[in-house]
PDB file of N, CA and C in Angstrom:
ATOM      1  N   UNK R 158      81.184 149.587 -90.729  1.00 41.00           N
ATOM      2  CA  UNK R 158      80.021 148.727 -90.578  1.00 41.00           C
ATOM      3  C   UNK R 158      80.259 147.763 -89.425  1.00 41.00           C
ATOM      4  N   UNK R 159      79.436 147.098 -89.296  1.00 48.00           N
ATOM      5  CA  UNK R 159      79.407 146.375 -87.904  1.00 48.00           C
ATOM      6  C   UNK R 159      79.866 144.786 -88.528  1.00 48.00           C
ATOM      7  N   UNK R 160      80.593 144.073 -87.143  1.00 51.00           N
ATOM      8  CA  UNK R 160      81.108 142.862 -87.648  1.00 51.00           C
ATOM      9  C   UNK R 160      80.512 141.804 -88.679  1.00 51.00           C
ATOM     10  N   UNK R 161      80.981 141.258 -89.367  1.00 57.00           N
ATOM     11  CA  UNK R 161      80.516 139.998 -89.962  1.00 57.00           C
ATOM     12  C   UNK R 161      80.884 138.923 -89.570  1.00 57.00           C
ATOM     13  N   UNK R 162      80.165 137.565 -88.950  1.00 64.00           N
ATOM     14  CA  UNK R 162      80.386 136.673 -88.674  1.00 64.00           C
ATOM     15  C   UNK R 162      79.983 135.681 -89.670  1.00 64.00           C
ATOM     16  N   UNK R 163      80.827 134.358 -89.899  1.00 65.00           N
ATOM     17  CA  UNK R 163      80.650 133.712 -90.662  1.00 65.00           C
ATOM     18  C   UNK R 163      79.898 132.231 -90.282  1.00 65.00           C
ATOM     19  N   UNK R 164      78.779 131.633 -91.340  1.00 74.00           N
ATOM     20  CA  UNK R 164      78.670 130.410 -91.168  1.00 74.00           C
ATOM     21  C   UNK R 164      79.328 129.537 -92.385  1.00 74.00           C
ATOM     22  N   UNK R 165      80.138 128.512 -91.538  1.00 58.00           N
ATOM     23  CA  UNK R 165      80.784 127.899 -92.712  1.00 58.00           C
ATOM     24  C   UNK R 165      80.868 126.322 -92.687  1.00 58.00           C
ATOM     25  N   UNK R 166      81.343 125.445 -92.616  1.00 60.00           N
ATOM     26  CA  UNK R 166      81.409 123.781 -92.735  1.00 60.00           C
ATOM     27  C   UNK R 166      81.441 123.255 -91.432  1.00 60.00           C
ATOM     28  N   UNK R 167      81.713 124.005 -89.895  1.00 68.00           N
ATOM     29  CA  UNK R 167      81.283 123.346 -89.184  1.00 68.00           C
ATOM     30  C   UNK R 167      79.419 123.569 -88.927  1.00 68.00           C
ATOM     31  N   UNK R 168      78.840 124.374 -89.210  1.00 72.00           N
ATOM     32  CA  UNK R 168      77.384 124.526 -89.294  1.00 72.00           C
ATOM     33  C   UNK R 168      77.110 125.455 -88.053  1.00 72.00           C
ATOM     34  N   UNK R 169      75.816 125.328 -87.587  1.00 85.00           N
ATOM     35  CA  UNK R 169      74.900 125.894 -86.696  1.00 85.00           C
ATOM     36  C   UNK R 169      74.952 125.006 -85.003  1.00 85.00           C
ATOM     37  N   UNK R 170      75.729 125.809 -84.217  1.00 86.00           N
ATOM     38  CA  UNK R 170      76.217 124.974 -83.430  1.00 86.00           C
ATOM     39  C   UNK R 170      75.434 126.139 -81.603  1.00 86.00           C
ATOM     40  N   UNK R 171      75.347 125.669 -80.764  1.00 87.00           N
ATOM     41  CA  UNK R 171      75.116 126.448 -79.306  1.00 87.00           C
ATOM     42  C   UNK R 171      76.472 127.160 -79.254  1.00 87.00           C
ATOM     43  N   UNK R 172      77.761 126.871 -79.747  1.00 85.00           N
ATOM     44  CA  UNK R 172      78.762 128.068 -78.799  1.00 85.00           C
ATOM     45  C   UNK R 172      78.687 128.889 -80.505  1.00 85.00           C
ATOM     46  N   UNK R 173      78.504 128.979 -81.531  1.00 87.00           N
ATOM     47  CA  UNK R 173      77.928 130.034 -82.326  1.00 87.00           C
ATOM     48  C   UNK R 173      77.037 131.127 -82.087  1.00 87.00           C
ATOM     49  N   UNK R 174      75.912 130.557 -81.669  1.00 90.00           N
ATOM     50  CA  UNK R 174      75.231 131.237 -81.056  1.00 90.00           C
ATOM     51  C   UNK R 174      75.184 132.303 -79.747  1.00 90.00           C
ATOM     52  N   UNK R 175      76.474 131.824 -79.005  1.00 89.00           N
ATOM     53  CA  UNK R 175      76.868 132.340 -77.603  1.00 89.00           C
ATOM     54  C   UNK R 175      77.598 133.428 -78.479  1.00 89.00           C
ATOM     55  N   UNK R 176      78.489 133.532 -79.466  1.00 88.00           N
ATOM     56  CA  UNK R 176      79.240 134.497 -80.213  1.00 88.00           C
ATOM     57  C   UNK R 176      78.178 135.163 -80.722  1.00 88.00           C
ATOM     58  N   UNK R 177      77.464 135.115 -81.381  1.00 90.00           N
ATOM     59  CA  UNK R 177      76.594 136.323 -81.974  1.00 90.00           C
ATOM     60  C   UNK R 177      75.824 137.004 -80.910  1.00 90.00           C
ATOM     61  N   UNK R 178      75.324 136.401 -79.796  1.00 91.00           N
ATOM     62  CA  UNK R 178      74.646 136.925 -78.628  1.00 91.00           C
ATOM     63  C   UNK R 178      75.405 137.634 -77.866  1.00 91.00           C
ATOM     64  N   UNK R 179      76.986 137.650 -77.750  1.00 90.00           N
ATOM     65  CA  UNK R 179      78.044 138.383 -77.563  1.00 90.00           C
ATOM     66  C   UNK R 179      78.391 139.827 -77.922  1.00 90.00           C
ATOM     67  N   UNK R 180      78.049 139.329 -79.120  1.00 90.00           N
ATOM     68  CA  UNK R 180      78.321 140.723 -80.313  1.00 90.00           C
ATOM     69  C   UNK R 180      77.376 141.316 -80.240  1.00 90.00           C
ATOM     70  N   UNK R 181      76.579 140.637 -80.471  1.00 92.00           N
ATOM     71  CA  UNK R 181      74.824 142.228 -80.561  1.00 92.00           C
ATOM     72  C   UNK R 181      74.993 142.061 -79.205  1.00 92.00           C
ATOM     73  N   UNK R 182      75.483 141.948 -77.939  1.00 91.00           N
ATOM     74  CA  UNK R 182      75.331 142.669 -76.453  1.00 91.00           C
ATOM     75  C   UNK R 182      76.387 144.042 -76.466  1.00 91.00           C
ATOM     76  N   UNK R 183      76.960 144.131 -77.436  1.00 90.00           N
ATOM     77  CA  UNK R 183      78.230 145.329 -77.611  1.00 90.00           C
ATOM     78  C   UNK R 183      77.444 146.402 -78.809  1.00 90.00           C
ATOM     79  N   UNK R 184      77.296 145.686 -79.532  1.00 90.00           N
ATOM     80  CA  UNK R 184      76.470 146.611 -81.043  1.00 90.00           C
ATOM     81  C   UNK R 184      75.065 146.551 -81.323  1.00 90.00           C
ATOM     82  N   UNK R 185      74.166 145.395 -80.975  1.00 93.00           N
ATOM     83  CA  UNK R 185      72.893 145.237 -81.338  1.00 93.00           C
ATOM     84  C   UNK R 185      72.461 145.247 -82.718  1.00 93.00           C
ATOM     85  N   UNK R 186      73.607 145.413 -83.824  1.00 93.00           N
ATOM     86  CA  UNK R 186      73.241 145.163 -85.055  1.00 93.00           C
ATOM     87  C   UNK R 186      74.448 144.435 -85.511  1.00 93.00           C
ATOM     88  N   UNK R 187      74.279 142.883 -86.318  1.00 93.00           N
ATOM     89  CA  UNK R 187      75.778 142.718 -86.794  1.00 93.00           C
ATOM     90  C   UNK R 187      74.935 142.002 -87.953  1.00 93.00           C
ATOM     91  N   UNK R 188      75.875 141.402 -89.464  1.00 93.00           N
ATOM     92  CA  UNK R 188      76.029 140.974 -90.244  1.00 93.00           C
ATOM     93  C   UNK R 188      76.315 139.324 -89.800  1.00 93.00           C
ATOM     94  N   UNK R 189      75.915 138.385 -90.291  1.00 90.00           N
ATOM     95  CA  UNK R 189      76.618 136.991 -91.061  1.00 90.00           C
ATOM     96  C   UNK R 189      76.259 136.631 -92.477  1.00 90.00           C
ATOM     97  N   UNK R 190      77.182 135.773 -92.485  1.00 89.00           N
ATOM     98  CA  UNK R 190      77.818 135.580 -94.073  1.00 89.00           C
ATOM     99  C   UNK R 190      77.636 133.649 -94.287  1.00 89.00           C
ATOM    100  N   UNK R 191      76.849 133.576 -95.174  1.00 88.00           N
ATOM    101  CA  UNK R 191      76.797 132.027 -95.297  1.00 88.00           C
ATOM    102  C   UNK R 191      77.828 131.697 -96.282  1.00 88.00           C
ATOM    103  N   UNK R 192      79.033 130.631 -95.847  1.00 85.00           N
ATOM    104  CA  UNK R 192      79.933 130.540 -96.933  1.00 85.00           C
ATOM    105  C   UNK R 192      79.582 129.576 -97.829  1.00 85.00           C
ATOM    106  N   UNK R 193      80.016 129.619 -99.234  1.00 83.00           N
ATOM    107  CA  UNK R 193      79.735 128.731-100.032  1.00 83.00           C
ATOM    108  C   UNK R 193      79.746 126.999 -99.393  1.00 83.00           C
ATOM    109  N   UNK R 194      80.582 127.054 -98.103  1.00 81.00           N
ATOM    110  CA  UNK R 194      80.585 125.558 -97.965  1.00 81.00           C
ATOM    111  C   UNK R 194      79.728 125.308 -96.900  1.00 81.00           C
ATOM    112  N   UNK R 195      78.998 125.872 -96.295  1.00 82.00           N
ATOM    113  CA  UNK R 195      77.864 126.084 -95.363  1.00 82.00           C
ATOM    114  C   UNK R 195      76.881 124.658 -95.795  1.00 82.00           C
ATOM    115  N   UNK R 196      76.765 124.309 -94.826  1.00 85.00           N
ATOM    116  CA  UNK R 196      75.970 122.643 -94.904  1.00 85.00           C
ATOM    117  C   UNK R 196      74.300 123.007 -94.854  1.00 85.00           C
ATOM    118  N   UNK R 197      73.741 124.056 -94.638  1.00 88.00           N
ATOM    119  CA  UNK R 197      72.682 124.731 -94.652  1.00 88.00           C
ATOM    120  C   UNK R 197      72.504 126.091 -95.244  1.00 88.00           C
ATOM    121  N   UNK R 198      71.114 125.724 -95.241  1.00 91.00           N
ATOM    122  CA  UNK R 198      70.539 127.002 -96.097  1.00 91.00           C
ATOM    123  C   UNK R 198      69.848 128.534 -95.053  1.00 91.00           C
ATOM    124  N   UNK R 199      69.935 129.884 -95.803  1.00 93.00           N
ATOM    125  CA  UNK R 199      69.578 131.024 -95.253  1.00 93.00           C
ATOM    126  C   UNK R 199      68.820 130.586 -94.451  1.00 93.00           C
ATOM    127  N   UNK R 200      67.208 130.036 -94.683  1.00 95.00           N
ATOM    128  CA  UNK R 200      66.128 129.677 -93.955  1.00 95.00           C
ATOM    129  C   UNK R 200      66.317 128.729 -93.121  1.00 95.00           C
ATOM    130  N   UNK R 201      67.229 127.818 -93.428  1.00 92.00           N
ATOM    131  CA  UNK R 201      67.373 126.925 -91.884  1.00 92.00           C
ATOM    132  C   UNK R 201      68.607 127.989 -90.677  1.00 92.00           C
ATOM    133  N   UNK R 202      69.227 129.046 -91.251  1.00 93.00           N
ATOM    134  CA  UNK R 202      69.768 129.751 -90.515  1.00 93.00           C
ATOM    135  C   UNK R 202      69.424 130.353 -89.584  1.00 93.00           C
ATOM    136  N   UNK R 203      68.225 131.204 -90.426  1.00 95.00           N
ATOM    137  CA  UNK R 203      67.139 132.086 -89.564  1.00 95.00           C
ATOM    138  C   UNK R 203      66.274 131.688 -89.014  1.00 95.00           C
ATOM    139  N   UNK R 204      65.850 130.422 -88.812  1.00 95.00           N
ATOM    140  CA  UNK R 204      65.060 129.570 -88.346  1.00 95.00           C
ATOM    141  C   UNK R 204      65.788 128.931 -87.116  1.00 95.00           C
ATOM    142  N   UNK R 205      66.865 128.168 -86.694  1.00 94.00           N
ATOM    143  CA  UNK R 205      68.110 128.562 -85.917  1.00 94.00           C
ATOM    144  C   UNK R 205      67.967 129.042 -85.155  1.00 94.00           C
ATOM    145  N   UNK R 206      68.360 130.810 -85.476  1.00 94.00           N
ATOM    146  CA  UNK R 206      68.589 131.178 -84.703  1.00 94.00           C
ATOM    147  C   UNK R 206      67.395 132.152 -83.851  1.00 94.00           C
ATOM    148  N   UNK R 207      66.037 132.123 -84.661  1.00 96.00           N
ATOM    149  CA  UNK R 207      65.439 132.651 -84.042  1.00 96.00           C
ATOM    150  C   UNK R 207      64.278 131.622 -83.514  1.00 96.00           C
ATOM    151  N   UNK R 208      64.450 130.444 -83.735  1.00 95.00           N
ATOM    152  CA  UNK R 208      63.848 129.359 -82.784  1.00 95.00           C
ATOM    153  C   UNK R 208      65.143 128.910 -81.230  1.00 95.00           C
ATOM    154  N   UNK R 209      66.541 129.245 -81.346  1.00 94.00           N
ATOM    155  CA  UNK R 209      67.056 129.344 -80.048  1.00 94.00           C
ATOM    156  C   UNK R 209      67.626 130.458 -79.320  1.00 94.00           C
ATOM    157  N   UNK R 210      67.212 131.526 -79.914  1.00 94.00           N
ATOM    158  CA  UNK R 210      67.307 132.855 -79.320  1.00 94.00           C
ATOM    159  C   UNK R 210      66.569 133.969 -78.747  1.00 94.00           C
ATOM    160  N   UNK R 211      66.675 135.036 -78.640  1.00 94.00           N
ATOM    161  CA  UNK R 211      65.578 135.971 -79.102  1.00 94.00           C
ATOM    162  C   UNK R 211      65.817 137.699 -79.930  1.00 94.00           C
ATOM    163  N   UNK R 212      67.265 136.723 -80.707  1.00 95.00           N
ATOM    164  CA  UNK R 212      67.292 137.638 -81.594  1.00 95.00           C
ATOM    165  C   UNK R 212      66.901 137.557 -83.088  1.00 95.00           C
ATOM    166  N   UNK R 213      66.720 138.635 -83.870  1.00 95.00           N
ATOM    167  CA  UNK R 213      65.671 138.925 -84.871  1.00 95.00           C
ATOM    168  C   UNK R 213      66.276 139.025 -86.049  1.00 95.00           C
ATOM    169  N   UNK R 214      66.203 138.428 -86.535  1.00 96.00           N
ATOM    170  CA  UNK R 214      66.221 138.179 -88.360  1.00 96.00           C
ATOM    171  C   UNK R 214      66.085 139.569 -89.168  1.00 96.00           C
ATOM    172  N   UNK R 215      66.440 140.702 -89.276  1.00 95.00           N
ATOM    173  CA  UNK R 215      65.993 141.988 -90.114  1.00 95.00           C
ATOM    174  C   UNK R 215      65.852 141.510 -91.219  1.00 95.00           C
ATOM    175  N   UNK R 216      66.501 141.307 -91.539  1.00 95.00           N
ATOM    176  CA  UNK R 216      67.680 141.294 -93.731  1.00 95.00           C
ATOM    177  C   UNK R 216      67.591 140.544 -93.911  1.00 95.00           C
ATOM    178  N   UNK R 217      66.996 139.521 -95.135  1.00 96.00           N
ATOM    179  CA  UNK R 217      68.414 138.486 -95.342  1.00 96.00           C
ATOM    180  C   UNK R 217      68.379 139.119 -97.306  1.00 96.00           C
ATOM    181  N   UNK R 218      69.906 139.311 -97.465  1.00 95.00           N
ATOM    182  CA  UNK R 218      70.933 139.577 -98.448  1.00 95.00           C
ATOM    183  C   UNK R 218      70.654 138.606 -99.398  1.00 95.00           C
ATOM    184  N   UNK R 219      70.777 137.832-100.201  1.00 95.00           N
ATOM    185  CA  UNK R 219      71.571 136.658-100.843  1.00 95.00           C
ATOM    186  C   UNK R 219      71.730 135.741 -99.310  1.00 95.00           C
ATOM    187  N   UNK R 220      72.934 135.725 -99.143  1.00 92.00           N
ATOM    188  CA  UNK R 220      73.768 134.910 -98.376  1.00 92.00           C
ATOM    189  C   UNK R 220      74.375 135.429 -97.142  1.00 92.00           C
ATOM    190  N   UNK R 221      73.441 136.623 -97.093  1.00 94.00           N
ATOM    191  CA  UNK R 221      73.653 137.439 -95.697  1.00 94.00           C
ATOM    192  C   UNK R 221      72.585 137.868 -94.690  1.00 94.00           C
ATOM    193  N   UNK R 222      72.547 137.712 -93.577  1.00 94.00           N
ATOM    194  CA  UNK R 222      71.118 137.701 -92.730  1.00 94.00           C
ATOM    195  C   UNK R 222      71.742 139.080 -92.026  1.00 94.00           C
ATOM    196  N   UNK R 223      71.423 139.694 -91.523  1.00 95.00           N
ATOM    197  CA  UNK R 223      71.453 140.959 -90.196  1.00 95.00           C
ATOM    198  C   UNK R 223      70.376 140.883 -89.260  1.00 95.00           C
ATOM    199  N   UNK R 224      71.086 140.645 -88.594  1.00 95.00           N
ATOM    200  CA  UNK R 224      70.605 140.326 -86.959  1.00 95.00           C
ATOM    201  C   UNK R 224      70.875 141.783 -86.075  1.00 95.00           C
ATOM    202  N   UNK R 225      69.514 141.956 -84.862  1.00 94.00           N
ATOM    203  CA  UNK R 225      69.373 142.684 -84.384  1.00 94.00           C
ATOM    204  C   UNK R 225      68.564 141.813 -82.831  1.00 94.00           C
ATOM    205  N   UNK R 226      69.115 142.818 -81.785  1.00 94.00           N
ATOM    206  CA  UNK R 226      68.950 142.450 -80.344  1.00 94.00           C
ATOM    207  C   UNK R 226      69.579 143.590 -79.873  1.00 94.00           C
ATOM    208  N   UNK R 227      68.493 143.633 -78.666  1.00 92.00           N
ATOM    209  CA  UNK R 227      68.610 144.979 -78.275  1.00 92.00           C
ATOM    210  C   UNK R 227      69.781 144.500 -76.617  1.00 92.00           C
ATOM    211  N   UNK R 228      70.520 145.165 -76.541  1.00 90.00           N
ATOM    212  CA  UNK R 228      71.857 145.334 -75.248  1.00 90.00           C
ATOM    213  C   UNK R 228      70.883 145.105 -74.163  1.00 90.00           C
ATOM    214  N   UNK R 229      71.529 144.593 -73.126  1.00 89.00           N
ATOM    215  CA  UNK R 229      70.751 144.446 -72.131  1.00 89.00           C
ATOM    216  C   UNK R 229      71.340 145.603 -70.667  1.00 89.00           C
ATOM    217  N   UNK R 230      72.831 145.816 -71.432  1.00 88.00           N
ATOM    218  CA  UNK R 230      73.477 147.116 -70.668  1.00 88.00           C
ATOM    219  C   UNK R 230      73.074 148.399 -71.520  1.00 88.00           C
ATOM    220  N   UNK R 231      72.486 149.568 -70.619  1.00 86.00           N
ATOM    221  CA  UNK R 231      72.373 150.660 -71.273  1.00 86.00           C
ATOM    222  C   UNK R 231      72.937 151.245 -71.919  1.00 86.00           C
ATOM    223  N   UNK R 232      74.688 151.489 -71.816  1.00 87.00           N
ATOM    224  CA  UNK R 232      75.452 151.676 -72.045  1.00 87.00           C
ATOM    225  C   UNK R 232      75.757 151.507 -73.529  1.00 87.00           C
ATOM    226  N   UNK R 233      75.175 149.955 -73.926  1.00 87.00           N
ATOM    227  CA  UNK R 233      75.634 149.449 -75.502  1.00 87.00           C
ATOM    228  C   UNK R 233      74.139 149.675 -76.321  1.00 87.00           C
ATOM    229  N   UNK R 234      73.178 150.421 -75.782  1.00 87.00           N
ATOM    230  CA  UNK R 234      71.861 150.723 -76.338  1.00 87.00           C
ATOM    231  C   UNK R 234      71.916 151.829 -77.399  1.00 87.00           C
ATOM    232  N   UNK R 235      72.899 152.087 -78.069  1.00 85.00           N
ATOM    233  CA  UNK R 235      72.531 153.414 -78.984  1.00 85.00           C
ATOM    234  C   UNK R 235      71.550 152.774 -80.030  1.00 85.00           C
ATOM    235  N   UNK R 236      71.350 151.528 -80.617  1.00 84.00           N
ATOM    236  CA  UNK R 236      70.801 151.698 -81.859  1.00 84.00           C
ATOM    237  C   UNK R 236      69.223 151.073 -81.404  1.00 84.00           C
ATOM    238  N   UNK R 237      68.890 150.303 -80.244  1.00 83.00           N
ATOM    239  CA  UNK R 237      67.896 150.368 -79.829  1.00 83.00           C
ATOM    240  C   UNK R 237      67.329 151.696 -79.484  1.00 83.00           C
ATOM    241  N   UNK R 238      68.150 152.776 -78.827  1.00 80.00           N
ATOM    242  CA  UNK R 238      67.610 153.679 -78.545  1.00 80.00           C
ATOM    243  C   UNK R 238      66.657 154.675 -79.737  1.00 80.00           C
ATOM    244  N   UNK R 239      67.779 154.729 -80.947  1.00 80.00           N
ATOM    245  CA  UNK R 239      66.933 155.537 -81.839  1.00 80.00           C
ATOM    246  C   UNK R 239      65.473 154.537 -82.789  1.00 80.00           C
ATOM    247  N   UNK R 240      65.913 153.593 -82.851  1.00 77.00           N
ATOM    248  CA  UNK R 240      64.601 152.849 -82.896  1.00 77.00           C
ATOM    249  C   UNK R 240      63.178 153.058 -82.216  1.00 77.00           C
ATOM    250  N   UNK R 241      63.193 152.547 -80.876  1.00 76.00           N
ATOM    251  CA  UNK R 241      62.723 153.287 -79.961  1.00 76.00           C
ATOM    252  C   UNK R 241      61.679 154.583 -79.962  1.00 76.00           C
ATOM    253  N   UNK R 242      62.532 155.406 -80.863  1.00 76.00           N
ATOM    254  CA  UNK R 242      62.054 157.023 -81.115  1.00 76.00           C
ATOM    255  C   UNK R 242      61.783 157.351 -82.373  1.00 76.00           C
ATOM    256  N   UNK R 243      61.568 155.947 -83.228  1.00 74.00           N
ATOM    257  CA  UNK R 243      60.840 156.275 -84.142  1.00 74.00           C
ATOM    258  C   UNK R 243      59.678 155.906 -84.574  1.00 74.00           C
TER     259      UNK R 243
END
């Protein structure tokens, strides 16, 4: 499965965000994980990150959101691609 990144007691921060925008530029689909000590809630998560990004909220789990953004190198496009074609 694709990475899980965690939010935990330091919170919702700009170089967080530079890490997940990192990761979906390699995979375009990853997991985070709100830890029990997380100073915020799912909805202020996804709210976050899709009021300073322009990546997309799929899932949210319980305490898990999946995020999706499509590669901006062709190269890391497989899961945009089959999307795409459906």
């Amino acid at each position: 499965m694709h990475p899980l990144f965690s939010v935990g007691k330091n919170g919702l921060t700009q170089a967080w965000l530079d890490q997940l925008t990192g990761a979906l530029e390699n995979r375009e689909l990853i997991k985070i994980n709100l830890q029990q000590s997380a100073d915020v809630s799912v909805d202020e998560t996804k709210a976050f990150i899709e009021d300073n990004t322009d990546i997309q909220v799929v899932q949210t789990i319980g305490r898990v959101l999946v995020l999706y953004r499509v590669a901006t190198d062709e190269e890391n496009q497989k899961i945009s691609a089959v999307v795409e074609n459906m």
